[in-house]
PDB file of C-alpha atoms in Angstrom:
ATOM      1  CA  MET A1011      -0.014  -0.330  -0.088  1.00  0.00           C
ATOM      2  CA  LYS A1012       2.304   1.979   0.602  1.00  0.00           C
ATOM      3  CA  THR A1013       4.546   1.974  -2.281  1.00  0.00           C
ATOM      4  CA  PHE A1014       1.358   2.440  -4.385  1.00  0.00           C
ATOM      5  CA  LYS A1015       1.021   5.767  -2.247  1.00  0.00           C
ATOM      6  CA  TYR A1016       4.570   7.007  -3.142  1.00  0.00           C
ATOM      7  CA  ALA A1017       3.978   5.169  -7.486  1.00  0.00           C
ATOM      8  CA  LEU A1018       1.042   7.714  -7.351  1.00  0.00           C
ATOM      9  CA  LEU A1019       2.562  10.932  -5.574  1.00  0.00           C
ATOM     10  CA  PHE A1020       5.845   9.894  -8.641  1.00  0.00           C
ATOM     11  CA  VAL A1021       2.647  10.287 -11.177  1.00  0.00           C
ATOM     12  CA  VAL A1022       1.179  12.774  -9.960  1.00  0.00           C
ATOM     13  CA  MET A1023       4.580  15.047  -9.811  1.00  0.00           C
ATOM     14  CA  LEU A1024       5.398  14.375 -13.509  1.00  0.00           C
ATOM     15  CA  LEU A1025       1.669  15.227 -14.571  1.00  0.00           C
ATOM     16  CA  PHE A1026       2.580  18.790 -13.066  1.00  0.00           C
ATOM     17  CA  VAL A1027       5.775  18.950 -14.255  1.00  0.00           C
ATOM     18  CA  ASN A1028       5.068  18.263 -18.043  1.00  0.00           C
ATOM     19  CA  TYR A1029       1.677  21.035 -17.472  1.00  0.00           C
ATOM     20  CA  ALA A1030       3.888  23.576 -16.017  1.00  0.00           C
ATOM     21  CA  SER A1031       6.349  23.122 -18.646  1.00  0.00           C
ATOM     22  CA  ALA A1032       3.652  22.897 -21.378  1.00  0.00           C
ATOM     23  CA  GLN A1033       2.033  26.426 -19.859  1.00  0.00           C
ATOM     24  CA  SER A1034       5.872  28.198 -19.916  1.00  0.00           C
ATOM     25  CA  GLU A1035       6.882  26.882 -23.648  1.00  0.00           C
ATOM     26  CA  ASN A1036       3.057  28.000 -24.914  1.00  0.00           C
ATOM     27  CA  LYS A1037       4.099  31.560 -23.389  1.00  0.00           C
ATOM     28  CA  GLU A1038       7.557  31.903 -25.510  1.00  0.00           C
ATOM     29  CA  THR A1039       6.204  30.784 -28.487  1.00  0.00           C
ATOM     30  CA  GLY A1040       2.573  30.560 -29.169  1.00  0.00           C
ATOM     31  CA  ASP A1041       0.030  33.100 -29.910  1.00  0.00           C
ATOM     32  CA  ALA A1042       0.110  34.837 -25.806  1.00  0.00           C
ATOM     33  CA  SER A1043      -1.707  38.177 -26.210  1.00  0.00           C
ATOM     34  CA  GLY A1044       0.315  41.372 -24.198  1.00  0.00           C
ATOM     35  CA  GLU A1045       3.208  39.330 -24.147  1.00  0.00           C
ATOM     36  CA  VAL A1046       6.998  39.325 -26.121  1.00  0.00           C
ATOM     37  CA  ILE A1047       7.006  35.694 -27.687  1.00  0.00           C
ATOM     38  CA  THR A1048      10.630  34.397 -28.844  1.00  0.00           C
ATOM     39  CA  LEU A1049      10.581  33.138 -32.535  1.00  0.00           C
ATOM     40  CA  ASN A1050      12.806  30.190 -33.937  1.00  0.00           C
ATOM     41  CA  LYS A1051      12.985  29.336 -36.962  1.00  0.00           C
ATOM     42  CA  GLU A1052       9.950  26.687 -37.442  1.00  0.00           C
ATOM     43  CA  ASP A1053       7.643  30.100 -36.134  1.00  0.00           C
ATOM     44  CA  PHE A1054       9.163  32.813 -37.670  1.00  0.00           C
ATOM     45  CA  PHE A1055       8.070  31.109 -41.095  1.00  0.00           C
ATOM     46  CA  LYS A1056       4.976  30.028 -39.968  1.00  0.00           C
ATOM     47  CA  ASN A1057       4.154  33.869 -37.943  1.00  0.00           C
ATOM     48  CA  VAL A1058       6.181  36.518 -40.451  1.00  0.00           C
ATOM     49  CA  TYR A1059       7.994  35.172 -43.273  1.00  0.00           C
ATOM     50  CA  ASN A1060       9.218  32.226 -44.559  1.00  0.00           C
ATOM     51  CA  TYR A1061      12.041  33.207 -46.940  1.00  0.00           C
ATOM     52  CA  GLU A1062      12.979  30.175 -48.261  1.00  0.00           C
ATOM     53  CA  LYS A1063       9.451  29.591 -50.337  1.00  0.00           C
ATOM     54  CA  ASN A1064       8.715  33.586 -51.226  1.00  0.00           C
ATOM     55  CA  LYS A1065      12.213  34.855 -52.239  1.00  0.00           C
ATOM     56  CA  ASP A1066      11.532  37.294 -54.329  1.00  0.00           C
ATOM     57  CA  SER A1067       9.439  39.312 -51.761  1.00  0.00           C
ATOM     58  CA  LEU A1068       8.360  40.034 -48.012  1.00  0.00           C
ATOM     59  CA  ILE A1069       4.717  38.046 -47.711  1.00  0.00           C
ATOM     60  CA  TYR A1070       3.894  38.751 -44.112  1.00  0.00           C
ATOM     61  CA  GLU A1071       2.210  35.377 -43.085  1.00  0.00           C
ATOM     62  CA  GLY A1072       0.485  37.458 -39.732  1.00  0.00           C
ATOM     63  CA  ASN A1073      -2.320  39.358 -39.670  1.00  0.00           C
ATOM     64  CA  LEU A1074      -1.496  42.115 -37.346  1.00  0.00           C
ATOM     65  CA  PRO A1075       1.351  43.889 -37.774  1.00  0.00           C
ATOM     66  CA  CYS A1076       4.695  43.589 -35.394  1.00  0.00           C
ATOM     67  CA  ILE A1077       7.938  44.987 -34.084  1.00  0.00           C
ATOM     68  CA  ILE A1078      11.063  42.055 -34.486  1.00  0.00           C
ATOM     69  CA  ASP A1079      13.663  42.839 -31.766  1.00  0.00           C
ATOM     70  CA  PHE A1080      16.730  40.628 -32.797  1.00  0.00           C
ATOM     71  CA  TYR A1081      18.804  40.501 -29.417  1.00  0.00           C
ATOM     72  CA  ALA A1082      21.293  38.392 -27.749  1.00  0.00           C
ATOM     73  CA  ASP A1083      21.203  37.980 -23.953  1.00  0.00           C
ATOM     74  CA  TRP A1084      24.645  39.062 -23.152  1.00  0.00           C
ATOM     75  CA  CYS A1085      24.070  42.709 -25.098  1.00  0.00           C
ATOM     76  CA  GLY A1086      23.033  45.373 -22.580  1.00  0.00           C
ATOM     77  CA  PRO A1087      21.347  48.265 -24.777  1.00  0.00           C
ATOM     78  CA  CYS A1088      19.063  44.670 -25.315  1.00  0.00           C
ATOM     79  CA  LYS A1089      18.662  44.524 -22.099  1.00  0.00           C
ATOM     80  CA  LYS A1090      17.626  47.976 -21.650  1.00  0.00           C
ATOM     81  CA  VAL A1091      14.867  47.812 -24.485  1.00  0.00           C
ATOM     82  CA  GLU A1092      14.120  44.665 -22.746  1.00  0.00           C
ATOM     83  CA  PRO A1093      11.201  46.635 -20.394  1.00  0.00           C
ATOM     84  CA  ILE A1094       9.894  49.089 -22.587  1.00  0.00           C
ATOM     85  CA  LEU A1095       8.653  45.940 -25.488  1.00  0.00           C
ATOM     86  CA  LYS A1096       7.334  44.119 -22.722  1.00  0.00           C
ATOM     87  CA  GLU A1097       4.969  47.173 -21.603  1.00  0.00           C
ATOM     88  CA  LEU A1098       3.969  47.951 -25.439  1.00  0.00           C
ATOM     89  CA  ALA A1099       3.510  44.593 -25.961  1.00  0.00           C
ATOM     90  CA  LYS A1100       0.650  44.686 -23.374  1.00  0.00           C
ATOM     91  CA  GLU A1101      -0.356  48.651 -24.235  1.00  0.00           C
ATOM     92  CA  TYR A1102      -0.837  47.588 -26.984  1.00  0.00           C
ATOM     93  CA  SER A1103      -2.212  44.447 -26.829  1.00  0.00           C
ATOM     94  CA  GLY A1104      -4.639  42.820 -29.805  1.00  0.00           C
ATOM     95  CA  LYS A1105      -3.297  45.858 -31.397  1.00  0.00           C
ATOM     96  CA  ILE A1106       0.124  44.362 -32.441  1.00  0.00           C
ATOM     97  CA  ILE A1107       2.829  41.356 -31.949  1.00  0.00           C
ATOM     98  CA  ILE A1108       5.746  42.241 -30.692  1.00  0.00           C
ATOM     99  CA  TYR A1109       8.331  39.182 -31.363  1.00  0.00           C
ATOM    100  CA  LYS A1110      11.936  38.637 -30.209  1.00  0.00           C
ATOM    101  CA  ILE A1111      14.988  36.256 -32.304  1.00  0.00           C
ATOM    102  CA  ASN A1112      18.065  35.419 -29.929  1.00  0.00           C
ATOM    103  CA  THR A1113      20.656  36.388 -32.076  1.00  0.00           C
ATOM    104  CA  ASP A1114      22.630  33.538 -31.045  1.00  0.00           C
ATOM    105  CA  ARG A1115      21.165  30.659 -31.337  1.00  0.00           C
ATOM    106  CA  GLU A1116      19.084  31.877 -34.691  1.00  0.00           C
ATOM    107  CA  LYS A1117      22.088  33.017 -36.451  1.00  0.00           C
ATOM    108  CA  GLU A1118      20.567  31.913 -40.185  1.00  0.00           C
ATOM    109  CA  LEU A1119      17.046  34.156 -39.214  1.00  0.00           C
ATOM    110  CA  ALA A1120      19.937  37.138 -38.130  1.00  0.00           C
ATOM    111  CA  MET A1121      21.551  36.800 -41.399  1.00  0.00           C
ATOM    112  CA  ALA A1122      19.014  36.853 -43.391  1.00  0.00           C
ATOM    113  CA  PHE A1123      18.016  39.898 -42.563  1.00  0.00           C
ATOM    114  CA  GLY A1124      21.108  41.523 -43.018  1.00  0.00           C
ATOM    115  CA  VAL A1125      21.589  42.369 -39.114  1.00  0.00           C
ATOM    116  CA  ARG A1126      24.858  43.099 -38.299  1.00  0.00           C
ATOM    117  CA  SER A1127      24.463  44.631 -34.902  1.00  0.00           C
ATOM    118  CA  ILE A1128      22.466  44.723 -31.939  1.00  0.00           C
ATOM    119  CA  PRO A1129      19.688  46.007 -30.655  1.00  0.00           C
ATOM    120  CA  THR A1130      18.576  45.662 -34.500  1.00  0.00           C
ATOM    121  CA  TYR A1131      14.084  46.399 -34.910  1.00  0.00           C
ATOM    122  CA  LEU A1132      11.923  45.249 -38.344  1.00  0.00           C
ATOM    123  CA  PHE A1133       9.200  46.790 -38.210  1.00  0.00           C
ATOM    124  CA  ILE A1134       5.913  44.943 -39.917  1.00  0.00           C
ATOM    125  CA  PRO A1135       2.819  46.650 -40.806  1.00  0.00           C
ATOM    126  CA  ALA A1136       0.136  44.340 -42.509  1.00  0.00           C
ATOM    127  CA  LYS A1137       0.317  45.487 -45.902  1.00  0.00           C
ATOM    128  CA  GLY A1138       3.378  47.340 -47.259  1.00  0.00           C
ATOM    129  CA  ASN A1139       7.435  46.721 -46.656  1.00  0.00           C
ATOM    130  CA  PRO A1140       9.351  46.662 -43.422  1.00  0.00           C
ATOM    131  CA  GLN A1141      10.887  49.327 -42.154  1.00  0.00           C
ATOM    132  CA  SER A1142      14.178  48.455 -40.272  1.00  0.00           C
ATOM    133  CA  ALA A1143      16.093  50.461 -37.139  1.00  0.00           C
ATOM    134  CA  MET A1144      19.844  49.883 -35.381  1.00  0.00           C
ATOM    135  CA  GLY A1145      20.550  50.275 -31.731  1.00  0.00           C
ATOM    136  CA  ALA A1146      18.210  50.866 -28.470  1.00  0.00           C
ATOM    137  CA  LEU A1147      15.430  53.866 -29.196  1.00  0.00           C
ATOM    138  CA  PRO A1148      13.703  55.148 -26.743  1.00  0.00           C
ATOM    139  CA  ARG A1149      10.125  54.312 -25.520  1.00  0.00           C
ATOM    140  CA  GLU A1150       9.087  57.872 -27.606  1.00  0.00           C
ATOM    141  CA  SER A1151       9.991  56.207 -30.672  1.00  0.00           C
ATOM    142  CA  PHE A1152       8.439  53.096 -30.242  1.00  0.00           C
ATOM    143  CA  VAL A1153       5.655  54.772 -29.992  1.00  0.00           C
ATOM    144  CA  LYS A1154       5.457  56.857 -32.864  1.00  0.00           C
ATOM    145  CA  VAL A1155       6.476  54.387 -35.373  1.00  0.00           C
ATOM    146  CA  ILE A1156       3.648  51.952 -33.961  1.00  0.00           C
ATOM    147  CA  GLU A1157       1.086  55.157 -34.485  1.00  0.00           C
ATOM    148  CA  GLU A1158       2.564  56.839 -37.272  1.00  0.00           C
ATOM    149  CA  PHE A1159       3.438  53.676 -39.193  1.00  0.00           C
ATOM    150  CA  LEU A1160       2.546  49.924 -38.095  1.00  0.00           C
ATOM    151  CA  LEU A1161      -1.222  51.160 -36.899  1.00  0.00           C
ATOM    152  CA  LYS A1162      -1.628  53.676 -40.197  1.00  0.00           C
TER     153      LYS A1162
END
């Protein structure tokens, strides 16, 4: 009977850990509204742009305008901008999506977009051509781009 209790407790703990892990993973790559979403290459192709399929033109796969933050964990300016992007993701929830791509993990994506310094931001409207900016931007600059370019 004691062995059964321990086995049951073990199974319950495994289920809990598995559930918690799945929730954490969904925050990173899911459609979490009001959060900055981390992308890998597969998610980028699905949610933003498949440059292997559409070599000649950028065909945006999303429904809402987006900002893509090309960053690295060790980058000081990237760390300064991170809380600003989190605030903006909440503030503009349902209007834009903010993604981030770790250039150390996703080197191919960084090379595909000519990212040579970080942070680099790609602003993609729902329709139209994207724009980019390099360097840490203040909150006011992000708001201006969102209001005058992405939501126009």
